[in-house]
């Protein structure tokens, strides 16, 4: 069988080589990121990129943009979850007050991550870095708020995910600078 005048065995070999190369790039990127930053878990990084099909044929620059888009998705999902939790009548008032603070932090992060993506595409990595760092800080501030008033955070996983995804994006920007 021939595919555009390429024997199928060569076509399959080329396809597998491409997949191995991109898998290697993701593995190497996550390895470098986790070695440089103790806040980045290698397996989390790999799983995050595997959740984005476009990462399978990405170069490092595109992986950076994908990581920013993963932060954007996470920020939007967390904002929705916070709104849902605030509607729950079983949530105590102290937790609701902290959720309101977190809603403000995450709502402010929505336009910030979009701006960071624009800056990243324009190769203004220093400006994008500041914006992604602010989102990272917002996730910490949200989590710390619950701890400060002595209530269990219902957003620990989301805050940790936002923090790590932001750290991955920052690490890739650092690799590109």
PDB file of C-alpha atoms in Angstrom:
ATOM      1  CA  UNK A   1       0.000   0.000   0.000  1.00  0.00           C
ATOM      2  CA  UNK A   2       1.304   3.468  -0.916  1.00  0.00           C
ATOM      3  CA  UNK A   3       0.313   6.759   0.709  1.00  0.00           C
ATOM      4  CA  UNK A   4       1.132   9.650  -1.579  1.00  0.00           C
ATOM      5  CA  UNK A   5       3.948   7.630  -3.149  1.00  0.00           C
ATOM      6  CA  UNK A   6       5.412   6.725   0.266  1.00  0.00           C
ATOM      7  CA  UNK A   7       5.377   3.022   1.136  1.00  0.00           C
ATOM      8  CA  UNK A   8       3.098   2.456   4.131  1.00  0.00           C
ATOM      9  CA  UNK A   9       5.897   0.973   6.254  1.00  0.00           C
ATOM     10  CA  UNK A  10       7.977   4.160   5.814  1.00  0.00           C
ATOM     11  CA  UNK A  11       4.915   6.325   6.487  1.00  0.00           C
ATOM     12  CA  UNK A  12       4.234   4.447   9.744  1.00  0.00           C
ATOM     13  CA  UNK A  13       7.901   4.732  10.723  1.00  0.00           C
ATOM     14  CA  UNK A  14       7.830   8.491  10.080  1.00  0.00           C
ATOM     15  CA  UNK A  15       4.628   8.818  12.095  1.00  0.00           C
ATOM     16  CA  UNK A  16       6.062   6.819  15.015  1.00  0.00           C
ATOM     17  CA  UNK A  17       9.311   8.806  14.906  1.00  0.00           C
ATOM     18  CA  UNK A  18       7.323  12.048  15.106  1.00  0.00           C
ATOM     19  CA  UNK A  19       5.296  10.750  18.063  1.00  0.00           C
ATOM     20  CA  UNK A  20       8.444   9.579  19.833  1.00  0.00           C
ATOM     21  CA  UNK A  21      10.096  12.976  19.246  1.00  0.00           C
ATOM     22  CA  UNK A  22       7.120  14.913  20.645  1.00  0.00           C
ATOM     23  CA  UNK A  23       6.731  12.512  23.570  1.00  0.00           C
ATOM     24  CA  UNK A  24      10.442  12.980  24.225  1.00  0.00           C
ATOM     25  CA  UNK A  25      10.028  16.778  24.116  1.00  0.00           C
ATOM     26  CA  UNK A  26       7.155  16.657  26.612  1.00  0.00           C
ATOM     27  CA  UNK A  27       9.083  14.276  28.878  1.00  0.00           C
ATOM     28  CA  UNK A  28      12.239  16.398  28.649  1.00  0.00           C
ATOM     29  CA  UNK A  29      10.336  19.642  29.222  1.00  0.00           C
ATOM     30  CA  UNK A  30       8.557  18.228  32.265  1.00  0.00           C
ATOM     31  CA  UNK A  31      11.788  16.730  33.546  1.00  0.00           C
ATOM     32  CA  UNK A  32      13.632  20.056  33.213  1.00  0.00           C
ATOM     33  CA  UNK A  33      10.740  21.962  34.756  1.00  0.00           C
ATOM     34  CA  UNK A  34      10.457  19.611  37.742  1.00  0.00           C
ATOM     35  CA  UNK A  35      14.235  19.629  38.267  1.00  0.00           C
ATOM     36  CA  UNK A  36      14.361  23.447  38.205  1.00  0.00           C
ATOM     37  CA  UNK A  37      11.268  24.004  40.360  1.00  0.00           C
ATOM     38  CA  UNK A  38      10.389  21.778  43.327  1.00  0.00           C
ATOM     39  CA  UNK A  39       6.783  23.003  43.031  1.00  0.00           C
ATOM     40  CA  UNK A  40       6.350  21.138  39.733  1.00  0.00           C
ATOM     41  CA  UNK A  41       5.543  17.461  39.899  1.00  0.00           C
ATOM     42  CA  UNK A  42       6.870  15.591  36.851  1.00  0.00           C
ATOM     43  CA  UNK A  43       3.841  13.276  36.605  1.00  0.00           C
ATOM     44  CA  UNK A  44       1.419  16.194  36.967  1.00  0.00           C
ATOM     45  CA  UNK A  45       3.234  17.961  34.136  1.00  0.00           C
ATOM     46  CA  UNK A  46       3.097  14.911  31.853  1.00  0.00           C
ATOM     47  CA  UNK A  47      -0.589  14.356  32.620  1.00  0.00           C
ATOM     48  CA  UNK A  48      -1.387  18.017  31.976  1.00  0.00           C
ATOM     49  CA  UNK A  49       0.217  17.975  28.529  1.00  0.00           C
ATOM     50  CA  UNK A  50      -1.386  14.638  27.652  1.00  0.00           C
ATOM     51  CA  UNK A  51      -4.762  16.247  28.348  1.00  0.00           C
ATOM     52  CA  UNK A  52      -4.063  18.647  25.470  1.00  0.00           C
ATOM     53  CA  UNK A  53      -3.991  16.712  22.185  1.00  0.00           C
ATOM     54  CA  UNK A  54      -2.210  19.584  20.425  1.00  0.00           C
ATOM     55  CA  UNK A  55       0.821  19.013  22.644  1.00  0.00           C
ATOM     56  CA  UNK A  56       1.548  15.781  20.776  1.00  0.00           C
ATOM     57  CA  UNK A  57       2.895  17.678  17.784  1.00  0.00           C
ATOM     58  CA  UNK A  58       4.194  20.774  19.552  1.00  0.00           C
ATOM     59  CA  UNK A  59       7.599  22.363  19.803  1.00  0.00           C
ATOM     60  CA  UNK A  60       8.740  24.042  23.025  1.00  0.00           C
ATOM     61  CA  UNK A  61       7.228  27.408  22.100  1.00  0.00           C
ATOM     62  CA  UNK A  62       3.852  25.820  21.443  1.00  0.00           C
ATOM     63  CA  UNK A  63       4.110  23.811  24.693  1.00  0.00           C
ATOM     64  CA  UNK A  64       4.453  27.157  26.482  1.00  0.00           C
ATOM     65  CA  UNK A  65       1.267  28.447  24.891  1.00  0.00           C
ATOM     66  CA  UNK A  66      -0.497  25.170  25.648  1.00  0.00           C
ATOM     67  CA  UNK A  67       0.541  25.470  29.286  1.00  0.00           C
ATOM     68  CA  UNK A  68      -0.919  28.991  29.425  1.00  0.00           C
ATOM     69  CA  UNK A  69      -4.138  27.675  27.870  1.00  0.00           C
ATOM     70  CA  UNK A  70      -4.217  24.927  30.519  1.00  0.00           C
ATOM     71  CA  UNK A  71      -3.977  27.650  33.186  1.00  0.00           C
ATOM     72  CA  UNK A  72      -6.800  29.513  31.454  1.00  0.00           C
ATOM     73  CA  UNK A  73      -9.007  26.419  31.416  1.00  0.00           C
ATOM     74  CA  UNK A  74      -8.208  25.736  35.068  1.00  0.00           C
ATOM     75  CA  UNK A  75      -8.956  29.323  36.128  1.00  0.00           C
ATOM     76  CA  UNK A  76     -12.301  29.233  34.304  1.00  0.00           C
ATOM     77  CA  UNK A  77     -13.213  25.839  35.809  1.00  0.00           C
ATOM     78  CA  UNK A  78     -12.273  26.996  39.300  1.00  0.00           C
ATOM     79  CA  UNK A  79     -14.316  30.183  38.909  1.00  0.00           C
ATOM     80  CA  UNK A  80     -17.337  28.077  37.918  1.00  0.00           C
ATOM     81  CA  UNK A  81     -16.785  25.709  40.870  1.00  0.00           C
ATOM     82  CA  UNK A  82     -16.584  28.622  43.305  1.00  0.00           C
ATOM     83  CA  UNK A  83     -19.875  30.030  41.998  1.00  0.00           C
ATOM     84  CA  UNK A  84     -21.462  26.602  42.383  1.00  0.00           C
ATOM     85  CA  UNK A  85     -20.164  26.255  45.960  1.00  0.00           C
ATOM     86  CA  UNK A  86     -21.492  29.712  46.834  1.00  0.00           C
ATOM     87  CA  UNK A  87     -24.976  28.608  45.769  1.00  0.00           C
ATOM     88  CA  UNK A  88     -24.826  25.597  48.093  1.00  0.00           C
ATOM     89  CA  UNK A  89     -26.937  26.324  51.175  1.00  0.00           C
ATOM     90  CA  UNK A  90     -24.992  23.759  53.248  1.00  0.00           C
ATOM     91  CA  UNK A  91     -21.741  25.769  53.052  1.00  0.00           C
ATOM     92  CA  UNK A  92     -21.105  27.665  56.308  1.00  0.00           C
ATOM     93  CA  UNK A  93     -20.779  31.450  56.379  1.00  0.00           C
ATOM     94  CA  UNK A  94     -17.045  31.483  57.165  1.00  0.00           C
ATOM     95  CA  UNK A  95     -16.321  29.247  54.160  1.00  0.00           C
ATOM     96  CA  UNK A  96     -18.625  31.380  51.990  1.00  0.00           C
ATOM     97  CA  UNK A  97     -16.705  34.529  52.945  1.00  0.00           C
ATOM     98  CA  UNK A  98     -13.449  32.911  51.854  1.00  0.00           C
ATOM     99  CA  UNK A  99     -15.090  31.607  48.686  1.00  0.00           C
ATOM    100  CA  UNK A 100     -16.167  35.190  47.905  1.00  0.00           C
ATOM    101  CA  UNK A 101     -12.536  36.306  48.272  1.00  0.00           C
ATOM    102  CA  UNK A 102     -11.409  33.447  46.027  1.00  0.00           C
ATOM    103  CA  UNK A 103     -14.082  34.307  43.473  1.00  0.00           C
ATOM    104  CA  UNK A 104     -12.689  37.824  43.290  1.00  0.00           C
ATOM    105  CA  UNK A 105      -9.131  36.506  42.885  1.00  0.00           C
ATOM    106  CA  UNK A 106     -10.048  33.995  40.194  1.00  0.00           C
ATOM    107  CA  UNK A 107     -12.410  36.397  38.391  1.00  0.00           C
ATOM    108  CA  UNK A 108      -9.537  38.888  38.159  1.00  0.00           C
ATOM    109  CA  UNK A 109      -7.327  36.091  36.820  1.00  0.00           C
ATOM    110  CA  UNK A 110      -9.608  35.396  33.824  1.00  0.00           C
ATOM    111  CA  UNK A 111      -8.641  38.519  31.827  1.00  0.00           C
ATOM    112  CA  UNK A 112      -5.078  38.354  33.157  1.00  0.00           C
ATOM    113  CA  UNK A 113      -4.428  34.908  31.681  1.00  0.00           C
ATOM    114  CA  UNK A 114      -5.850  36.013  28.327  1.00  0.00           C
ATOM    115  CA  UNK A 115      -3.493  38.992  28.371  1.00  0.00           C
ATOM    116  CA  UNK A 116      -0.610  36.678  29.311  1.00  0.00           C
ATOM    117  CA  UNK A 117      -1.382  34.494  26.284  1.00  0.00           C
ATOM    118  CA  UNK A 118      -1.317  37.576  24.003  1.00  0.00           C
ATOM    119  CA  UNK A 119       1.977  38.711  25.499  1.00  0.00           C
ATOM    120  CA  UNK A 120       3.414  35.214  25.147  1.00  0.00           C
ATOM    121  CA  UNK A 121       2.422  35.013  21.460  1.00  0.00           C
ATOM    122  CA  UNK A 122       4.128  38.398  20.959  1.00  0.00           C
ATOM    123  CA  UNK A 123       7.244  36.950  22.654  1.00  0.00           C
ATOM    124  CA  UNK A 124       6.948  39.451  25.510  1.00  0.00           C
ATOM    125  CA  UNK A 125       7.889  36.704  27.949  1.00  0.00           C
ATOM    126  CA  UNK A 126       8.820  39.098  30.754  1.00  0.00           C
ATOM    127  CA  UNK A 127       5.348  40.688  30.681  1.00  0.00           C
ATOM    128  CA  UNK A 128       3.610  37.312  30.362  1.00  0.00           C
ATOM    129  CA  UNK A 129       5.727  36.059  33.256  1.00  0.00           C
ATOM    130  CA  UNK A 130       4.461  38.813  35.562  1.00  0.00           C
ATOM    131  CA  UNK A 131       0.843  38.057  34.660  1.00  0.00           C
ATOM    132  CA  UNK A 132       1.161  34.296  35.104  1.00  0.00           C
ATOM    133  CA  UNK A 133       2.991  34.897  38.400  1.00  0.00           C
ATOM    134  CA  UNK A 134       0.044  36.980  39.615  1.00  0.00           C
ATOM    135  CA  UNK A 135      -2.295  34.065  38.919  1.00  0.00           C
ATOM    136  CA  UNK A 136       0.040  31.767  40.809  1.00  0.00           C
ATOM    137  CA  UNK A 137      -0.084  34.210  43.728  1.00  0.00           C
ATOM    138  CA  UNK A 138      -3.884  34.354  43.526  1.00  0.00           C
ATOM    139  CA  UNK A 139      -4.155  30.591  43.959  1.00  0.00           C
ATOM    140  CA  UNK A 140      -1.877  30.779  47.032  1.00  0.00           C
ATOM    141  CA  UNK A 141      -3.798  33.709  48.471  1.00  0.00           C
ATOM    142  CA  UNK A 142      -7.069  31.841  48.002  1.00  0.00           C
ATOM    143  CA  UNK A 143      -5.761  28.750  49.774  1.00  0.00           C
ATOM    144  CA  UNK A 144      -4.116  30.752  52.557  1.00  0.00           C
ATOM    145  CA  UNK A 145      -7.390  32.564  53.255  1.00  0.00           C
ATOM    146  CA  UNK A 146      -9.052  29.338  54.352  1.00  0.00           C
ATOM    147  CA  UNK A 147      -6.090  28.409  56.504  1.00  0.00           C
ATOM    148  CA  UNK A 148      -6.040  31.863  58.122  1.00  0.00           C
ATOM    149  CA  UNK A 149      -9.622  31.501  59.388  1.00  0.00           C
ATOM    150  CA  UNK A 150      -9.219  27.835  60.320  1.00  0.00           C
ATOM    151  CA  UNK A 151     -11.610  26.232  57.843  1.00  0.00           C
ATOM    152  CA  UNK A 152     -10.937  23.435  55.401  1.00  0.00           C
ATOM    153  CA  UNK A 153     -10.537  24.693  51.880  1.00  0.00           C
ATOM    154  CA  UNK A 154     -12.868  23.089  49.350  1.00  0.00           C
ATOM    155  CA  UNK A 155     -10.497  24.386  46.650  1.00  0.00           C
ATOM    156  CA  UNK A 156      -7.182  22.810  47.653  1.00  0.00           C
ATOM    157  CA  UNK A 157      -6.927  20.646  44.529  1.00  0.00           C
ATOM    158  CA  UNK A 158      -7.919  23.500  42.215  1.00  0.00           C
ATOM    159  CA  UNK A 159      -5.523  25.937  43.886  1.00  0.00           C
ATOM    160  CA  UNK A 160      -2.685  23.414  43.690  1.00  0.00           C
ATOM    161  CA  UNK A 161      -3.462  22.701  40.030  1.00  0.00           C
ATOM    162  CA  UNK A 162      -3.515  26.406  39.173  1.00  0.00           C
ATOM    163  CA  UNK A 163      -0.254  26.896  41.015  1.00  0.00           C
ATOM    164  CA  UNK A 164       1.494  23.997  39.259  1.00  0.00           C
ATOM    165  CA  UNK A 165       0.148  24.805  35.801  1.00  0.00           C
ATOM    166  CA  UNK A 166       1.339  28.384  36.274  1.00  0.00           C
ATOM    167  CA  UNK A 167       4.736  27.139  37.434  1.00  0.00           C
ATOM    168  CA  UNK A 168       5.004  24.964  34.298  1.00  0.00           C
ATOM    169  CA  UNK A 169       4.185  27.944  32.069  1.00  0.00           C
ATOM    170  CA  UNK A 170       6.763  30.080  33.892  1.00  0.00           C
ATOM    171  CA  UNK A 171       9.376  27.347  33.587  1.00  0.00           C
ATOM    172  CA  UNK A 172       8.861  27.081  29.840  1.00  0.00           C
ATOM    173  CA  UNK A 173       9.087  30.854  29.454  1.00  0.00           C
ATOM    174  CA  UNK A 174      12.346  30.697  31.369  1.00  0.00           C
ATOM    175  CA  UNK A 175      13.611  27.967  28.996  1.00  0.00           C
ATOM    176  CA  UNK A 176      12.753  30.167  26.020  1.00  0.00           C
ATOM    177  CA  UNK A 177      14.328  33.352  27.394  1.00  0.00           C
TER     178      UNK A 177
END
